[in-house]
Amino acid sequence: MPSLLSCFVASFTFASSALGRSYTLSKTYDSSNFFDEFDFQTTGTHTNQRDDNWSWVSYQTKNAAISQGLAAVKDGQVYLGVDHTNQLRAVDDGGPGRPTLRIQSKSSFKHGLVITRFSHLPQPVCGGWPGYWTVGTGQWPRAGEIDLYEGWHLAPANKVALHVGPSADIGQCVIDQSAQTAQVLTGNCDNTFEDGVHQWANQGCQSEETRNGIWGSSQGGIQALEWTSDFIKVYSWPVGSAPSNIGQQNPDTSSWGTPSVQLKKPTCDTETAFSEQKLLFTLPFCGNPPGNDQFWSQLSADGRNGPTCKSITGAPSCVDYVANNPQAFKNFYFQIQDIRYFVDQGQSKLLLDGSGSLFTFNYETSRPSGDNWIGIWADNDAQAPQSSSTAWAYADKSSGSVRVTPSGSMASGNYKAYLMSNDRTILATVGRFDYDGSAQDTAFKIKTRYNKNCGGGVTNDVTVRQGSNGMCVNSNCNVGSLDIATVGNCPSGQIRISYWQNPDCAGDWYGYGYGSRGTCRGLWSDGWNFQSMWISCADPNSDCVQQGSCTAAAEPEVGICRAAFHLKSRSHADCTGDVHNDVVVAQGNGKCIDTNCAVGSLEVTGAGTCPDGQLRISYWEQAGCSGKWFGYGYGSRNTCRALWSGGWSFKSLYVSCAKQSDDCVSQGSCTADQVPSNSIC
C-alpha cells in the first residue's frame, strides 16, 4: 500500500538517480570463454517455429556455427556472423532460411553494470535485422526485455526499446524524454499498449539514438547498461568518445552524464517490470514486420524519406533478395572485444585468509545485515551465484572472519566465493581458488529415497563431513525416507534432521528429528509437509527445542507438497513491507483473505502445482469476501503480483487456481459490480 513515506521517497528519486555508483568487475566474456558461456539456440522462444518473428533463418548449433565460420575467434576477438557465400532457394514455406546465429548467455543477472566493447557492428543492409538484447528469465513480456541494439534494413540510427508486461499486472511504465538524450518515439513500455496512431502493440517504449550513435559502425563502439533498483540506463559511445574510466576494473558512473535512454521510478517500477535478464545476440533476416511487402515495397528502407528496399535491390521480396545475394551480408556481423559485468559493491570486501583454517574468509561491508552470507561455487558454474552453493555460512556483521566448512559434495578442484545479501545481490567476490577434498573426514552419508521405507529412486546422495555445520538438502516433495549408510563417525541418534517449508532451507521451520547410521529413517509427514532439510551431526540435548529456547512452527493445515500455491500478502505494490497473510491453498480449493486496505501485492512463491497465469484473484468490497464484487485478476507462481487499485478499492480477496477462460466474465455469463466513485478504503 502506498504511504506518505513512500510518496516522500519517490519525490527524491530523480535527485538520487543522478548520483553515480562505483562498481567492481564480477565476470568477463571474451574470446577465452565466450562460446562456453553462451547457448546456441536453434529456434526462438517458441520452439515450434524457427523464429519468434517468423524471420527467414536457419539458426545453427554451436558445432555447426563454428565449422561454417559463423562463430569464430578473429584477431583475439569474438566474431558472430552469417552465411555470406551460398545462394539459396527463395522459398518461404516454413522451411530453413539463411544460416545464422541466435545465442543467449547461460548466466542471468539482476542489477549491476554491463559494458560491451564492439570492434565491428553489423552493416545496415536490406533484409537484415540485427539485435543485441537482454531477455527476462520468466514469461515474456512480463519478465521484461531490453533491446540495446536493434533496427532493420537501412535504418540510420539505433532504436533502443524496452518491453514490459501489461500495466494491469505491473503498473504504469512509461519513459521520460527529459531524462535522456535519445529521441522518444513511443513512450509506453507496456507491450500490449496501442493507440492506433503513435504506438502499436509489441512496440514497447522505443527511443532513437540521434546523438553519439554506434549504429552500423565498422569501427565498433561501446554500450553500457546500468541497472539498479531505481532505474535502468543505456549509454552508447562511438570509438574514442567513451568516458576515460570505461576500461577500469572499478568504473564510477557519476561522470558519465545523461544516458541515451533511461527508465526510472516513479514513472516505472523497474523492480516489478523486469526479472533477471540474459544477454542475447541475434542476426535474422526479413520476418515480421521488415520482411512484409509493405516494409519491402512501400515504406522507405531508411524509415524516413528514402527509396524502398525493392527499388534499391530490384528484388521482388525480402526473402528473394536474402536468398540470392549472400555477398550482401559479408559485413553483417558483430565483433566483440569483451562484455564485462560489474556489481555495485559500495565499500564491501571479501578475502580468503590463506594463513587461517580451511575456507576462512575475512569480510567487510557497508551494507551489513543479519541475512548476509558467504557462499562457495565451482569455478565453472556459469549460473553462480543464482544456483545452489556447495557450502555457505552467515556473515552477519559489518566486518569479521567466517569459517565456511566444505560440504560433503565438494570434490577437489577450483572454486569461487561471493559475499551476498539475502536476495543474492553480490556484495564482494573472491576469484578462483583451489580445494583438496581428500583432507576431510566423514560424519555420515545418506541417500534420500522416494518411499518412506527406503524404497524407490535415489534423489540425493550426500556426504556430511566431520566438524561441518551440516548442509541443506532439497527434497522437493520427492523424499519419504533417508537411507543412512554405516560409514562415518556421527554417534548413534545424533544425525539431526531439521525440516523446512521451502527449498534451500527457507520459510517456516517445523522442528527436528534424529536418526542413526546404518538405519532407514522415515521422515515426518512422509515428506508431504516440507521441501528441504538441514542435516547435520548434533546431540539432541543441545537443540533449542529441548532447551526450551525456541519453538517450531505449527504443523500446517495444508502440507506444502499438496498445495496449489503459496502466497504472502504484502503492504506495498512491489512485494515489500509487512506480511499480512501467509496462505497455502490446497489443490482444488480456494481461500478468502481479508486485506482490510493494508495489502498492495501478493508475493507468490514457486511452491505448488497451479499452472502459470491461473492463480485467480477475486476482488470483494467487504471483509469475508462479501458486498460488491469487482471482478477477477490473474497471476502466476514465483512472481510478485501487484493488486488492482493498489489495494485501495477492496477489503478482501478470494484466491484459487482456475483458468481465465473458464471464468464467468470471459464466458459472458456475469458482470462485475461498478466500482464506487469513492475508494472503499
XYZ file of C-alpha atoms in Angstrom:
681
model
C 0.000 0.000 0.000
C 1.345 3.486 -0.766
C 2.144 5.615 2.256
C 3.171 9.204 2.931
C 6.688 7.917 3.494
C 6.811 6.092 0.144
C 5.497 9.179 -1.659
C 8.151 11.303 0.069
C 10.877 8.888 -1.003
C 9.539 8.781 -4.562
C 9.757 12.564 -4.805
C 13.505 12.312 -4.329
C 14.058 9.606 -6.933
C 15.236 11.993 -9.636
C 17.859 13.580 -7.436
C 19.200 10.259 -6.198
C 19.293 8.734 -9.680
C 21.701 11.435 -10.790
C 24.314 10.102 -8.423
C 26.847 7.716 -9.868
C 27.871 4.399 -8.378
C 31.190 2.640 -8.141
C 31.300 -0.895 -9.480
C 33.617 -3.870 -9.230
C 34.231 -6.381 -12.033
C 32.405 -9.670 -11.440
C 32.549 -11.521 -14.791
C 34.097 -11.120 -18.248
C 33.014 -12.708 -21.528
C 35.731 -12.643 -24.197
C 37.446 -14.920 -26.724
C 38.743 -17.169 -23.918
C 35.284 -18.289 -22.744
C 32.539 -16.752 -24.896
C 31.381 -19.867 -26.726
C 31.263 -21.874 -23.494
C 29.234 -19.200 -21.691
C 26.520 -18.824 -24.361
C 23.904 -21.303 -25.590
C 23.397 -21.595 -29.355
C 19.629 -21.699 -29.904
C 18.083 -23.293 -32.994
C 14.630 -21.752 -32.533
C 13.134 -18.681 -30.960
C 11.441 -18.692 -27.570
C 8.570 -20.574 -29.197
C 10.266 -23.849 -30.061
C 7.580 -24.866 -32.571
C 8.684 -22.168 -35.033
C 12.086 -21.282 -36.427
C 11.972 -17.706 -35.109
C 9.630 -15.716 -32.849
C 9.157 -13.111 -35.593
C 8.943 -15.591 -38.486
C 12.304 -14.480 -39.847
C 13.863 -16.351 -42.776
C 16.606 -18.107 -40.851
C 18.318 -21.365 -40.090
C 19.749 -20.899 -36.603
C 22.864 -23.042 -36.180
C 24.096 -25.239 -33.345
C 27.439 -24.442 -31.749
C 29.320 -27.131 -33.674
C 27.685 -26.217 -36.987
C 28.291 -22.499 -36.469
C 31.963 -22.993 -35.693
C 32.514 -25.415 -38.580
C 30.934 -22.943 -41.037
C 32.869 -19.990 -39.635
C 29.749 -18.190 -38.413
C 31.129 -18.218 -34.849
C 34.869 -17.763 -34.501
C 37.733 -16.031 -32.765
C 39.351 -13.493 -35.108
C 42.264 -11.322 -34.085
C 41.689 -12.374 -30.496
C 38.057 -11.199 -30.556
C 34.646 -12.850 -30.825
C 33.127 -12.966 -34.325
C 29.380 -13.622 -34.776
C 28.256 -13.656 -38.399
C 26.060 -15.285 -41.031
C 26.480 -17.397 -44.152
C 27.525 -14.955 -46.884
C 28.712 -17.384 -49.574
C 25.835 -19.689 -50.575
C 22.911 -18.878 -52.842
C 19.672 -20.448 -51.608
C 16.196 -21.231 -52.893
C 13.925 -18.237 -52.269
C 11.084 -20.248 -50.761
C 9.421 -19.013 -47.580
C 7.350 -22.116 -46.860
C 8.264 -22.664 -43.233
C 11.496 -24.399 -44.120
C 15.017 -23.226 -43.260
C 16.377 -19.898 -44.415
C 19.908 -18.471 -44.477
C 22.254 -19.997 -41.842
C 22.757 -17.544 -38.992
C 23.009 -17.279 -35.187
C 20.845 -16.782 -32.135
C 22.897 -17.123 -28.937
C 21.934 -16.472 -25.322
C 24.052 -16.244 -22.175
C 23.814 -19.153 -19.764
C 24.044 -16.802 -16.772
C 21.365 -14.304 -15.825
C 21.740 -11.124 -13.812
C 19.659 -8.575 -11.960
C 21.160 -5.152 -11.246
C 24.721 -4.156 -11.998
C 26.620 -2.663 -14.915
C 27.161 -4.385 -18.282
C 29.765 -2.809 -20.584
C 30.064 -4.216 -24.110
C 33.027 -3.203 -26.287
C 32.449 -3.826 -30.005
C 35.115 -3.651 -32.687
C 32.542 -4.060 -35.506
C 28.774 -3.748 -35.716
C 26.526 -5.243 -38.435
C 26.377 -3.162 -41.596
C 22.839 -1.951 -42.302
C 21.551 -3.900 -45.297
C 18.164 -4.534 -46.852
C 16.805 -7.748 -45.334
C 18.948 -7.580 -42.176
C 17.550 -7.239 -38.636
C 20.436 -7.406 -36.116
C 19.785 -7.413 -32.383
C 21.607 -7.284 -29.054
C 19.059 -7.630 -26.267
C 18.521 -8.748 -22.730
C 15.548 -11.062 -22.196
C 13.801 -11.946 -18.936
C 14.018 -15.414 -17.479
C 10.244 -15.664 -16.933
C 7.178 -15.411 -19.161
C 7.508 -12.855 -21.966
C 6.800 -9.943 -21.907
C 6.019 -9.910 -18.168
C 9.659 -10.754 -17.419
C 10.838 -7.701 -19.370
C 13.121 -7.213 -22.373
C 15.740 -4.538 -23.118
C 16.674 -4.131 -26.792
C 20.047 -2.406 -26.583
C 20.840 -2.560 -30.301
C 18.218 -3.131 -32.971
C 16.990 -1.967 -36.344
C 16.286 -3.278 -39.820
C 17.023 -2.611 -43.470
C 18.911 0.701 -43.919
C 17.888 2.321 -40.630
C 20.193 5.315 -39.980
C 20.259 5.007 -36.177
C 19.912 2.509 -33.362
C 16.491 2.174 -31.733
C 16.636 1.157 -28.080
C 13.390 -0.429 -26.907
C 12.079 -1.748 -23.604
C 9.184 -4.198 -23.433
C 7.246 -4.972 -20.238
C 4.058 -6.749 -19.266
C 0.550 -5.225 -19.182
C 0.127 -2.214 -16.906
C -2.741 -4.051 -15.223
C -0.158 -6.510 -13.910
C 2.889 -4.355 -13.180
C 1.555 -0.799 -13.003
C 2.336 2.135 -15.287
C 5.697 2.010 -17.055
C 6.490 4.987 -19.283
C 9.669 6.698 -20.440
C 10.502 10.375 -19.858
C 12.137 12.406 -22.652
C 13.654 14.874 -20.162
C 15.767 12.127 -18.564
C 17.624 11.031 -21.718
C 19.294 12.202 -24.927
C 17.731 9.722 -27.388
C 14.515 10.845 -29.057
C 11.427 9.086 -27.656
C 9.397 7.532 -30.476
C 6.879 5.597 -28.380
C 6.583 6.309 -24.674
C 4.572 3.438 -23.155
C 6.634 0.339 -22.337
C 3.518 -1.854 -21.940
C 3.986 -4.295 -24.823
C 0.206 -4.649 -25.232
C -0.462 -0.902 -25.459
C -1.569 0.685 -28.728
C -3.426 3.851 -29.582
C -3.713 3.246 -33.324
C -1.866 6.476 -34.132
C 1.506 6.802 -32.420
C 2.073 3.348 -30.986
C 1.169 -0.203 -31.911
C 1.143 -3.442 -29.936
C 4.573 -5.093 -29.474
C 6.496 -1.813 -29.910
C 7.107 -1.116 -26.221
C 8.807 2.205 -25.424
C 11.257 2.982 -28.202
C 13.898 5.705 -28.490
C 16.132 6.595 -31.445
C 19.791 7.389 -30.741
C 20.314 10.506 -32.830
C 23.472 11.535 -30.914
C 26.574 9.505 -30.009
C 25.193 6.610 -32.017
C 27.196 3.497 -32.889
C 24.696 2.033 -35.356
C 26.328 0.031 -38.140
C 29.842 1.246 -37.321
C 32.641 -0.710 -38.969
C 34.869 0.580 -36.160
C 32.560 -0.635 -33.422
C 31.738 1.312 -30.290
C 30.775 0.839 -26.662
C 27.429 0.291 -24.993
C 26.704 0.228 -21.265
C 23.613 -0.925 -19.389
C 23.338 0.274 -15.786
C 20.552 -1.298 -13.715
C 19.686 -0.555 -10.077
C 16.520 -0.875 -8.011
C 15.656 2.700 -9.045
C 16.465 2.903 -12.754
C 17.684 1.323 -15.981
C 20.098 3.426 -18.062
C 21.559 2.739 -21.505
C 24.669 4.574 -22.772
C 26.281 4.472 -26.246
C 29.641 5.917 -27.304
C 31.422 5.886 -30.682
C 35.070 4.849 -30.696
C 37.146 7.394 -28.789
C 34.169 9.073 -27.089
C 33.652 6.841 -24.054
C 34.442 8.034 -20.505
C 38.081 7.691 -19.501
C 37.249 5.165 -16.773
C 35.359 2.791 -19.093
C 38.205 0.267 -19.140
C 38.846 0.281 -15.403
C 38.164 -2.590 -13.002
C 36.101 -0.239 -10.793
C 34.325 2.289 -13.051
C 32.399 5.132 -11.398
C 29.344 6.206 -13.414
C 28.963 9.644 -11.804
C 30.917 11.325 -14.632
C 29.038 9.697 -17.496
C 26.445 12.408 -17.985
C 22.892 11.975 -19.256
C 22.208 8.487 -20.598
C 20.984 7.794 -24.077
C 17.905 6.060 -22.650
C 16.584 5.964 -19.088
C 13.652 4.239 -17.407
C 13.232 5.189 -13.762
C 10.971 5.465 -10.755
C 8.362 6.769 -10.205
C 7.249 6.532 -13.863
C 8.145 2.826 -13.922
C 8.709 0.283 -11.161
C 11.653 -1.460 -12.801
C 11.851 -3.989 -9.948
C 8.407 -5.375 -10.819
C 8.686 -4.908 -14.576
C 11.987 -6.753 -15.086
C 13.002 -10.171 -13.785
C 16.547 -11.496 -14.047
C 17.857 -10.989 -17.583
C 20.060 -12.924 -20.003
C 22.100 -11.476 -22.873
C 21.020 -12.351 -26.426
C 22.620 -11.785 -29.850
C 20.581 -12.454 -32.974
C 21.171 -11.902 -36.725
C 17.902 -12.742 -38.508
C 16.595 -11.840 -41.963
C 13.216 -10.483 -43.072
C 10.426 -11.665 -40.758
C 7.556 -9.645 -39.332
C 7.469 -6.715 -39.926
C 10.574 -5.880 -42.077
C 10.004 -8.788 -44.446
C 6.368 -7.897 -45.084
C 5.543 -6.480 -48.506
C 4.593 -3.110 -47.024
C 8.019 -2.677 -45.435
C 9.850 -4.031 -48.505
C 7.933 -2.419 -51.357
C 6.107 0.617 -49.955
C 7.971 2.090 -46.982
C 11.407 3.753 -47.155
C 14.345 1.468 -46.453
C 15.740 4.060 -44.049
C 12.377 4.552 -42.333
C 12.314 8.188 -43.440
C 12.117 9.609 -46.959
C 14.489 7.418 -48.991
C 13.742 4.775 -51.617
C 12.331 1.353 -50.749
C 14.394 -1.816 -50.460
C 12.592 -3.138 -53.523
C 13.698 -0.200 -55.652
C 17.256 -0.288 -54.242
C 17.807 -4.022 -54.726
C 15.484 -4.801 -57.633
C 14.333 -7.903 -55.756
C 10.573 -8.552 -55.626
C 10.648 -9.650 -51.980
C 12.856 -9.656 -48.922
C 13.326 -13.441 -48.983
C 14.216 -13.373 -52.686
C 16.963 -10.813 -52.065
C 18.408 -12.569 -48.992
C 18.405 -15.942 -50.762
C 20.110 -14.796 -53.969
C 22.599 -12.227 -52.680
C 24.777 -13.821 -49.991
C 27.652 -11.373 -50.647
C 25.421 -8.515 -49.431
C 25.766 -9.894 -45.894
C 29.549 -10.232 -45.724
C 29.763 -7.301 -43.295
C 26.600 -8.221 -41.426
C 28.372 -9.346 -38.251
C 29.185 -8.472 -34.642
C 32.799 -8.474 -33.495
C 33.210 -8.165 -29.743
C 36.288 -7.329 -27.715
C 34.567 -8.252 -24.463
C 31.435 -7.993 -22.327
C 32.118 -7.142 -18.687
C 29.591 -7.486 -15.876
C 30.156 -5.365 -12.773
C 28.419 -5.406 -9.396
C 27.739 -2.448 -7.122
C 29.734 -3.274 -4.020
C 29.788 0.003 -2.115
C 32.661 -0.486 0.298
C 32.382 -4.305 0.553
C 35.461 -6.557 0.558
C 35.989 -10.313 0.725
C 39.334 -12.067 1.210
C 40.260 -15.738 1.605
C 42.700 -15.982 4.527
C 45.326 -18.488 3.415
C 47.044 -18.375 6.802
C 43.991 -19.442 8.787
C 41.744 -22.504 8.833
C 40.437 -24.004 5.601
C 37.977 -21.559 3.932
C 38.333 -18.776 6.479
C 37.046 -15.579 4.874
C 37.689 -12.053 6.112
C 34.959 -9.667 5.022
C 33.866 -6.043 5.309
C 30.697 -4.397 4.014
C 28.949 -1.040 4.140
C 25.630 -2.916 3.870
C 25.599 -5.147 6.970
C 22.627 -7.435 7.583
C 21.845 -10.478 9.640
C 20.926 -12.209 6.386
C 24.212 -11.577 4.542
C 26.136 -14.741 3.732
C 29.230 -16.127 2.045
C 28.782 -18.954 -0.456
C 31.163 -21.133 -2.464
C 30.552 -22.366 -6.030
C 32.527 -24.401 -8.530
C 34.590 -22.036 -10.669
C 32.988 -23.397 -13.859
C 29.413 -22.899 -12.583
C 28.094 -20.380 -15.116
C 24.837 -19.946 -13.177
C 26.530 -18.847 -9.941
C 25.536 -17.238 -7.682
C 21.907 -17.899 -8.663
C 22.478 -21.665 -8.489
C 22.789 -23.616 -5.225
C 26.084 -23.140 -3.423
C 28.245 -26.086 -2.398
C 28.918 -24.556 1.039
C 27.968 -21.380 2.881
C 27.854 -19.523 6.200
C 26.266 -16.333 7.514
C 28.342 -13.129 7.557
C 26.013 -11.036 9.708
C 28.265 -8.213 10.878
C 29.761 -5.163 9.185
C 33.139 -6.921 9.254
C 34.604 -10.115 10.621
C 36.055 -13.540 9.953
C 33.898 -16.528 8.950
C 34.726 -20.216 8.572
C 32.870 -21.890 5.725
C 33.040 -25.666 6.128
C 33.253 -27.703 2.902
C 30.143 -29.743 2.155
C 30.274 -33.456 1.563
C 29.542 -32.958 -2.119
C 32.624 -30.809 -2.711
C 35.143 -32.572 -4.912
C 38.726 -31.433 -5.255
C 39.038 -28.644 -7.792
C 38.730 -24.901 -8.434
C 36.087 -22.788 -6.680
C 34.965 -19.163 -6.268
C 33.149 -17.321 -3.466
C 30.682 -14.451 -3.100
C 29.613 -12.259 -0.183
C 25.906 -11.673 -0.794
C 22.748 -10.192 0.626
C 19.659 -12.312 1.205
C 18.313 -11.578 -2.306
C 21.632 -12.765 -3.804
C 22.882 -9.306 -4.663
C 26.661 -9.673 -4.907
C 28.493 -7.501 -2.391
C 32.030 -8.824 -2.943
C 33.841 -11.691 -4.649
C 36.865 -13.960 -4.408
C 38.135 -15.364 -7.702
C 39.420 -18.840 -8.413
C 40.970 -20.816 -5.553
C 41.861 -24.492 -5.110
C 40.322 -27.062 -2.754
C 41.646 -30.507 -1.830
C 38.675 -32.592 -0.685
C 40.744 -35.580 0.415
C 41.634 -33.872 3.700
C 38.135 -34.117 5.205
C 36.689 -36.980 7.288
C 33.127 -38.274 7.011
C 30.480 -37.770 9.700
C 27.782 -39.713 7.807
C 26.423 -40.487 4.339
C 22.793 -40.611 3.274
C 20.694 -41.301 0.221
C 17.272 -39.693 0.056
C 14.640 -42.172 -1.122
C 11.216 -41.613 -2.642
C 9.297 -44.116 -0.481
C 9.047 -43.936 3.315
C 10.638 -47.400 3.738
C 13.814 -46.526 1.791
C 12.432 -47.949 -1.435
C 12.137 -46.117 -4.736
C 14.593 -43.887 -6.558
C 17.503 -42.002 -5.030
C 17.072 -38.238 -5.334
C 20.180 -37.101 -3.397
C 23.449 -38.845 -2.462
C 25.085 -36.761 0.258
C 28.208 -36.913 2.425
C 28.448 -34.689 5.510
C 31.969 -34.088 6.747
C 33.161 -34.332 10.310
C 33.177 -30.944 12.012
C 30.893 -29.312 9.451
C 27.740 -27.451 10.432
C 25.794 -29.637 8.011
C 24.136 -28.956 4.683
C 20.761 -28.220 3.155
C 19.154 -30.969 1.073
C 16.203 -30.087 -1.159
C 13.573 -32.822 -1.067
C 11.118 -31.068 -3.440
C 8.253 -33.304 -2.335
C 10.038 -36.388 -3.688
C 11.585 -37.808 -0.500
C 9.937 -40.048 2.088
C 12.948 -41.515 3.903
C 16.700 -41.335 4.492
C 18.815 -44.396 3.695
C 21.704 -43.771 6.133
C 24.950 -45.671 5.469
C 27.005 -47.259 8.249
C 30.194 -45.341 7.356
C 31.131 -42.249 9.343
C 31.702 -41.245 12.930
C 28.478 -39.419 13.899
C 27.278 -41.078 17.161
C 24.028 -43.070 17.217
C 20.924 -40.923 17.437
C 22.780 -37.739 16.532
C 22.025 -37.352 12.830
C 19.844 -34.254 13.141
C 17.128 -33.579 10.543
C 15.719 -30.050 10.500
C 12.522 -29.689 8.451
C 11.897 -26.545 6.357
C 8.810 -25.460 4.449
C 10.533 -24.171 1.290
C 13.558 -25.187 -0.827
C 17.022 -24.115 0.304
C 16.014 -24.402 3.987
C 13.782 -21.331 3.915
C 10.267 -20.455 5.072
C 8.673 -21.945 8.187
C 10.760 -24.280 10.329
C 8.973 -27.344 11.686
C 11.496 -28.639 14.188
C 13.952 -31.515 14.466
C 14.091 -35.254 14.004
C 17.020 -37.595 14.660
C 18.474 -40.743 13.135
C 21.440 -43.107 13.284
C 23.977 -44.531 10.865
C 23.095 -47.915 9.384
C 19.312 -47.323 9.515
C 16.359 -46.330 7.353
C 14.801 -43.146 8.754
C 11.221 -42.413 7.704
C 10.552 -38.696 7.504
C 7.954 -36.518 9.213
C 4.631 -36.351 7.339
C 6.031 -38.919 4.868
C 7.639 -35.953 3.103
C 4.424 -34.041 2.281
C 4.801 -31.024 4.580
C 8.288 -29.773 3.709
C 10.549 -29.167 0.719
C 14.019 -29.214 2.278
C 16.013 -30.479 5.259
C 19.116 -29.250 7.014
C 21.077 -32.352 8.050
C 23.967 -32.323 10.499
C 25.574 -34.283 13.322
C 24.449 -32.871 16.666
C 23.482 -34.042 20.173
C 19.663 -33.935 20.709
C 20.271 -32.484 24.194
C 21.788 -29.394 22.576
C 18.865 -28.440 20.389
C 16.840 -25.352 21.205
C 13.517 -27.204 21.381
C 14.839 -29.495 24.120
C 16.272 -26.485 25.932
C 13.039 -24.530 25.654
C 14.702 -21.623 23.871
C 12.845 -21.936 20.559
C 9.505 -23.064 19.177
C 8.908 -24.750 15.855
C 6.099 -23.613 13.562
C 2.783 -25.427 13.937
C 2.051 -28.282 11.568
C 0.432 -26.679 8.520
C -3.234 -27.145 7.756
C -2.212 -27.913 4.165
C 1.156 -29.509 3.517
C 3.259 -27.521 1.074
C 3.533 -30.550 -1.209
C -0.244 -30.804 -1.512
C -0.563 -27.103 -2.335
C -1.852 -25.435 -5.462
C 0.088 -22.329 -4.461
C 1.616 -20.461 -1.521
C 1.499 -16.688 -1.133
C 2.133 -13.847 1.269
C 0.145 -10.626 1.135
C 2.410 -7.561 1.370
C 1.777 -3.902 2.224
C 3.416 -2.343 -0.811
C 2.781 -2.907 -4.511
C 6.317 -4.247 -5.068
C 6.095 -7.093 -2.520
C 7.873 -5.171 0.196
C 6.600 -4.093 3.584
C 4.738 -6.069 6.224
C 3.304 -9.544 5.630
C -0.410 -9.541 6.460
C -1.340 -13.082 5.389
C 0.703 -16.221 4.796
C -1.543 -18.603 2.927
C -1.213 -22.091 1.447
C -4.135 -23.086 -0.780
C -4.682 -26.794 -1.337
C -5.174 -28.296 -4.766
C -8.842 -27.996 -5.764
C -9.639 -25.412 -3.088
C -9.679 -21.650 -2.627
C -9.453 -19.256 0.282
C -10.790 -15.855 1.338
C -8.161 -13.364 2.541
C -9.123 -10.207 4.411
C -6.826 -7.387 3.279
C -8.537 -4.532 5.173
C -6.973 -1.857 2.955
C -3.483 -2.871 4.054
C -2.331 -5.031 1.131
C -0.843 -3.825 -2.163
C 0.613 -7.029 -3.632
C 0.850 -10.800 -3.405
C 4.277 -12.411 -3.109
C 3.656 -15.806 -4.696
C 6.320 -18.445 -4.067
C 7.293 -21.150 -6.544
C 5.682 -23.904 -4.467
C 2.611 -25.724 -5.747
C 1.053 -27.056 -8.915
C -1.120 -24.174 -10.150
C -0.166 -23.515 -13.810
C 1.204 -20.134 -14.915
C -1.462 -17.483 -15.298
C -4.119 -19.496 -13.410
C -3.830 -18.048 -9.905
C -7.221 -16.355 -9.821
C -7.753 -13.260 -7.634
C -11.356 -12.236 -6.974
C -11.816 -8.727 -5.528
C -14.549 -8.080 -2.908
C -15.768 -4.842 -1.411
C -16.075 -6.016 2.192
C -14.203 -8.365 4.519
C -15.118 -12.031 4.351
C -15.492 -11.856 0.549
C -18.845 -10.115 0.799
C -20.547 -6.998 -0.546
C -19.910 -5.864 -4.108
C -17.720 -7.976 -6.386
C -15.253 -6.156 -8.659
C -14.112 -8.954 -10.939
C -11.023 -11.095 -11.435
C -7.294 -10.760 -11.853
C -4.744 -13.488 -12.545
C -1.180 -14.260 -11.539
C 1.467 -16.979 -11.563
C 3.616 -18.817 -9.055
C 7.072 -17.415 -8.345
C 6.071 -13.819 -9.118
C 5.169 -10.579 -7.381
C 1.567 -9.703 -8.306
C 0.607 -6.060 -7.792
C -3.090 -5.752 -6.903
C -5.838 -3.774 -8.599
C -6.108 -0.137 -7.437
C -3.009 -0.558 -5.290
C -5.241 -2.210 -2.690
C -7.441 0.822 -2.043
C -10.753 -0.305 -3.563
C -11.433 -3.624 -1.797
C -11.188 -5.257 1.631
C -10.867 -8.935 0.767
C -9.732 -11.364 -1.919
C -10.771 -14.876 -2.799
C -7.750 -16.720 -4.213
C -7.938 -20.003 -6.096
C -6.423 -21.856 -9.049
C -8.591 -21.642 -12.158
C -8.363 -20.975 -15.888
C -9.177 -17.463 -17.067
C -11.109 -18.924 -19.992
C -13.446 -20.656 -17.524
C -14.462 -17.572 -15.530
C -17.910 -16.095 -15.925
C -16.617 -12.739 -17.166
C -14.690 -14.379 -20.032
C -17.737 -16.513 -20.843
C -20.073 -13.507 -20.743
C -22.320 -15.028 -18.078
C -21.676 -12.421 -15.360
C -20.771 -8.781 -14.897
C -18.653 -7.277 -12.140
C -20.174 -4.548 -9.962
C -19.450 -0.938 -10.767
C -16.531 0.499 -8.826
C -17.691 3.237 -6.402
C -16.530 6.775 -7.159
C -15.079 6.994 -3.655
C -12.480 4.442 -2.605
C -13.794 1.918 -0.094
C -10.557 2.431 1.823
